[in-house]
Amino acid sequence: MTGHGDIFKDKAAKRERLDRLLIEKGLVKSREKARALIMEGKVLVDEAIINKPGTKVDPKAIIRLQEEDSPFVG
């Protein structure tokens, strides 16, 4: 017989650290770069800013880097 705790364990087991997922998805080349971007608030998971590198995220979530506000170059 399985309890509710087993359901949550299964869901948690499928989640991965955000800093590692950035590397796996090819968005950054190093964990240090991933951590820096996350802590600067430049990483969005399902359009929500995440600022803790160790945050567990569903690998199927939409992860993107926030665009840099670059000055216009003419």
PDB file of C-alpha atoms in Angstrom:
ATOM      1  CA  MET A   1       0.000   0.000   0.000  1.00  0.00           C
ATOM      2  CA  THR A   2       1.363   3.400  -0.917  1.00  0.00           C
ATOM      3  CA  GLY A   3       0.726   6.594   0.986  1.00  0.00           C
ATOM      4  CA  HIS A   4       0.707  10.202  -0.060  1.00  0.00           C
ATOM      5  CA  GLY A   5       4.378  10.488   0.910  1.00  0.00           C
ATOM      6  CA  ASP A   6       5.308   8.121  -1.929  1.00  0.00           C
ATOM      7  CA  ILE A   7       3.661  10.391  -4.482  1.00  0.00           C
ATOM      8  CA  PHE A   8       5.664  13.396  -3.328  1.00  0.00           C
ATOM      9  CA  LYS A   9       8.890  11.389  -3.295  1.00  0.00           C
ATOM     10  CA  ASP A  10       8.331  10.389  -6.930  1.00  0.00           C
ATOM     11  CA  LYS A  11       7.712  13.990  -7.957  1.00  0.00           C
ATOM     12  CA  ALA A  12      10.778  15.195  -6.070  1.00  0.00           C
ATOM     13  CA  ALA A  13      12.955  12.471  -7.589  1.00  0.00           C
ATOM     14  CA  LYS A  14      12.192  13.743 -11.091  1.00  0.00           C
ATOM     15  CA  ARG A  15      13.327  17.289 -10.305  1.00  0.00           C
ATOM     16  CA  GLU A  16      16.889  18.443 -10.907  1.00  0.00           C
ATOM     17  CA  ARG A  17      18.988  21.365  -9.717  1.00  0.00           C
ATOM     18  CA  LEU A  18      18.485  24.440 -11.870  1.00  0.00           C
ATOM     19  CA  ASP A  19      22.221  25.089 -12.258  1.00  0.00           C
ATOM     20  CA  ARG A  20      22.735  21.574 -13.632  1.00  0.00           C
ATOM     21  CA  LEU A  21      19.756  21.834 -15.982  1.00  0.00           C
ATOM     22  CA  LEU A  22      21.181  24.997 -17.550  1.00  0.00           C
ATOM     23  CA  ILE A  23      24.266  23.004 -18.517  1.00  0.00           C
ATOM     24  CA  GLU A  24      22.304  19.943 -19.689  1.00  0.00           C
ATOM     25  CA  LYS A  25      20.126  22.122 -21.934  1.00  0.00           C
ATOM     26  CA  GLY A  26      23.188  23.844 -23.384  1.00  0.00           C
ATOM     27  CA  LEU A  27      22.276  27.311 -22.109  1.00  0.00           C
ATOM     28  CA  VAL A  28      25.638  27.735 -20.338  1.00  0.00           C
ATOM     29  CA  LYS A  29      28.983  25.950 -20.445  1.00  0.00           C
ATOM     30  CA  SER A  30      29.890  25.894 -16.751  1.00  0.00           C
ATOM     31  CA  ARG A  31      28.185  25.498 -13.414  1.00  0.00           C
ATOM     32  CA  GLU A  32      29.887  28.673 -12.192  1.00  0.00           C
ATOM     33  CA  LYS A  33      28.309  30.666 -15.045  1.00  0.00           C
ATOM     34  CA  ALA A  34      24.950  29.024 -14.338  1.00  0.00           C
ATOM     35  CA  ARG A  35      25.140  29.960 -10.653  1.00  0.00           C
ATOM     36  CA  ALA A  36      26.120  33.547 -11.452  1.00  0.00           C
ATOM     37  CA  LEU A  37      23.231  34.037 -13.892  1.00  0.00           C
ATOM     38  CA  ILE A  38      20.739  32.472 -11.490  1.00  0.00           C
ATOM     39  CA  MET A  39      21.884  34.615  -8.555  1.00  0.00           C
ATOM     40  CA  GLU A  40      21.675  37.745 -10.750  1.00  0.00           C
ATOM     41  CA  GLY A  41      18.014  36.926 -11.448  1.00  0.00           C
ATOM     42  CA  LYS A  42      18.605  36.306 -15.146  1.00  0.00           C
ATOM     43  CA  VAL A  43      17.094  32.808 -15.327  1.00  0.00           C
ATOM     44  CA  LEU A  44      13.386  32.219 -15.771  1.00  0.00           C
ATOM     45  CA  VAL A  45      11.600  28.935 -15.184  1.00  0.00           C
ATOM     46  CA  ASP A  46       8.111  28.933 -16.653  1.00  0.00           C
ATOM     47  CA  GLU A  47       8.430  32.763 -16.772  1.00  0.00           C
ATOM     48  CA  ALA A  48       9.244  33.042 -13.033  1.00  0.00           C
ATOM     49  CA  ILE A  49      12.633  34.386 -11.950  1.00  0.00           C
ATOM     50  CA  ILE A  50      14.565  31.889  -9.841  1.00  0.00           C
ATOM     51  CA  ASN A  51      17.545  33.193  -7.874  1.00  0.00           C
ATOM     52  CA  LYS A  52      18.761  30.106  -6.015  1.00  0.00           C
ATOM     53  CA  PRO A  53      21.062  27.753  -7.983  1.00  0.00           C
ATOM     54  CA  GLY A  54      20.023  24.690  -5.973  1.00  0.00           C
ATOM     55  CA  THR A  55      16.315  25.096  -6.675  1.00  0.00           C
ATOM     56  CA  LYS A  56      14.841  21.782  -7.834  1.00  0.00           C
ATOM     57  CA  VAL A  57      13.085  22.169 -11.163  1.00  0.00           C
ATOM     58  CA  ASP A  58      11.083  19.860 -13.396  1.00  0.00           C
ATOM     59  CA  PRO A  59      13.332  19.063 -16.389  1.00  0.00           C
ATOM     60  CA  LYS A  60      10.310  19.573 -18.663  1.00  0.00           C
ATOM     61  CA  ALA A  61       9.849  23.180 -17.483  1.00  0.00           C
ATOM     62  CA  ILE A  62      10.542  26.011 -19.900  1.00  0.00           C
ATOM     63  CA  ILE A  63      13.883  27.480 -18.886  1.00  0.00           C
ATOM     64  CA  ARG A  64      15.264  30.581 -20.531  1.00  0.00           C
ATOM     65  CA  LEU A  65      17.802  33.302 -19.929  1.00  0.00           C
ATOM     66  CA  GLN A  66      16.550  36.838 -19.579  1.00  0.00           C
ATOM     67  CA  GLU A  67      17.667  39.008 -22.475  1.00  0.00           C
ATOM     68  CA  GLU A  68      20.369  41.555 -21.749  1.00  0.00           C
ATOM     69  CA  ASP A  69      19.328  45.180 -22.011  1.00  0.00           C
ATOM     70  CA  SER A  70      21.997  46.204 -24.462  1.00  0.00           C
ATOM     71  CA  PRO A  71      22.341  49.803 -25.543  1.00  0.00           C
ATOM     72  CA  PHE A  72      21.510  50.591 -29.145  1.00  0.00           C
ATOM     73  CA  VAL A  73      24.565  50.497 -31.360  1.00  0.00           C
ATOM     74  CA  GLY A  74      24.183  52.495 -34.543  1.00  0.00           C
TER      75      GLY A  74
END
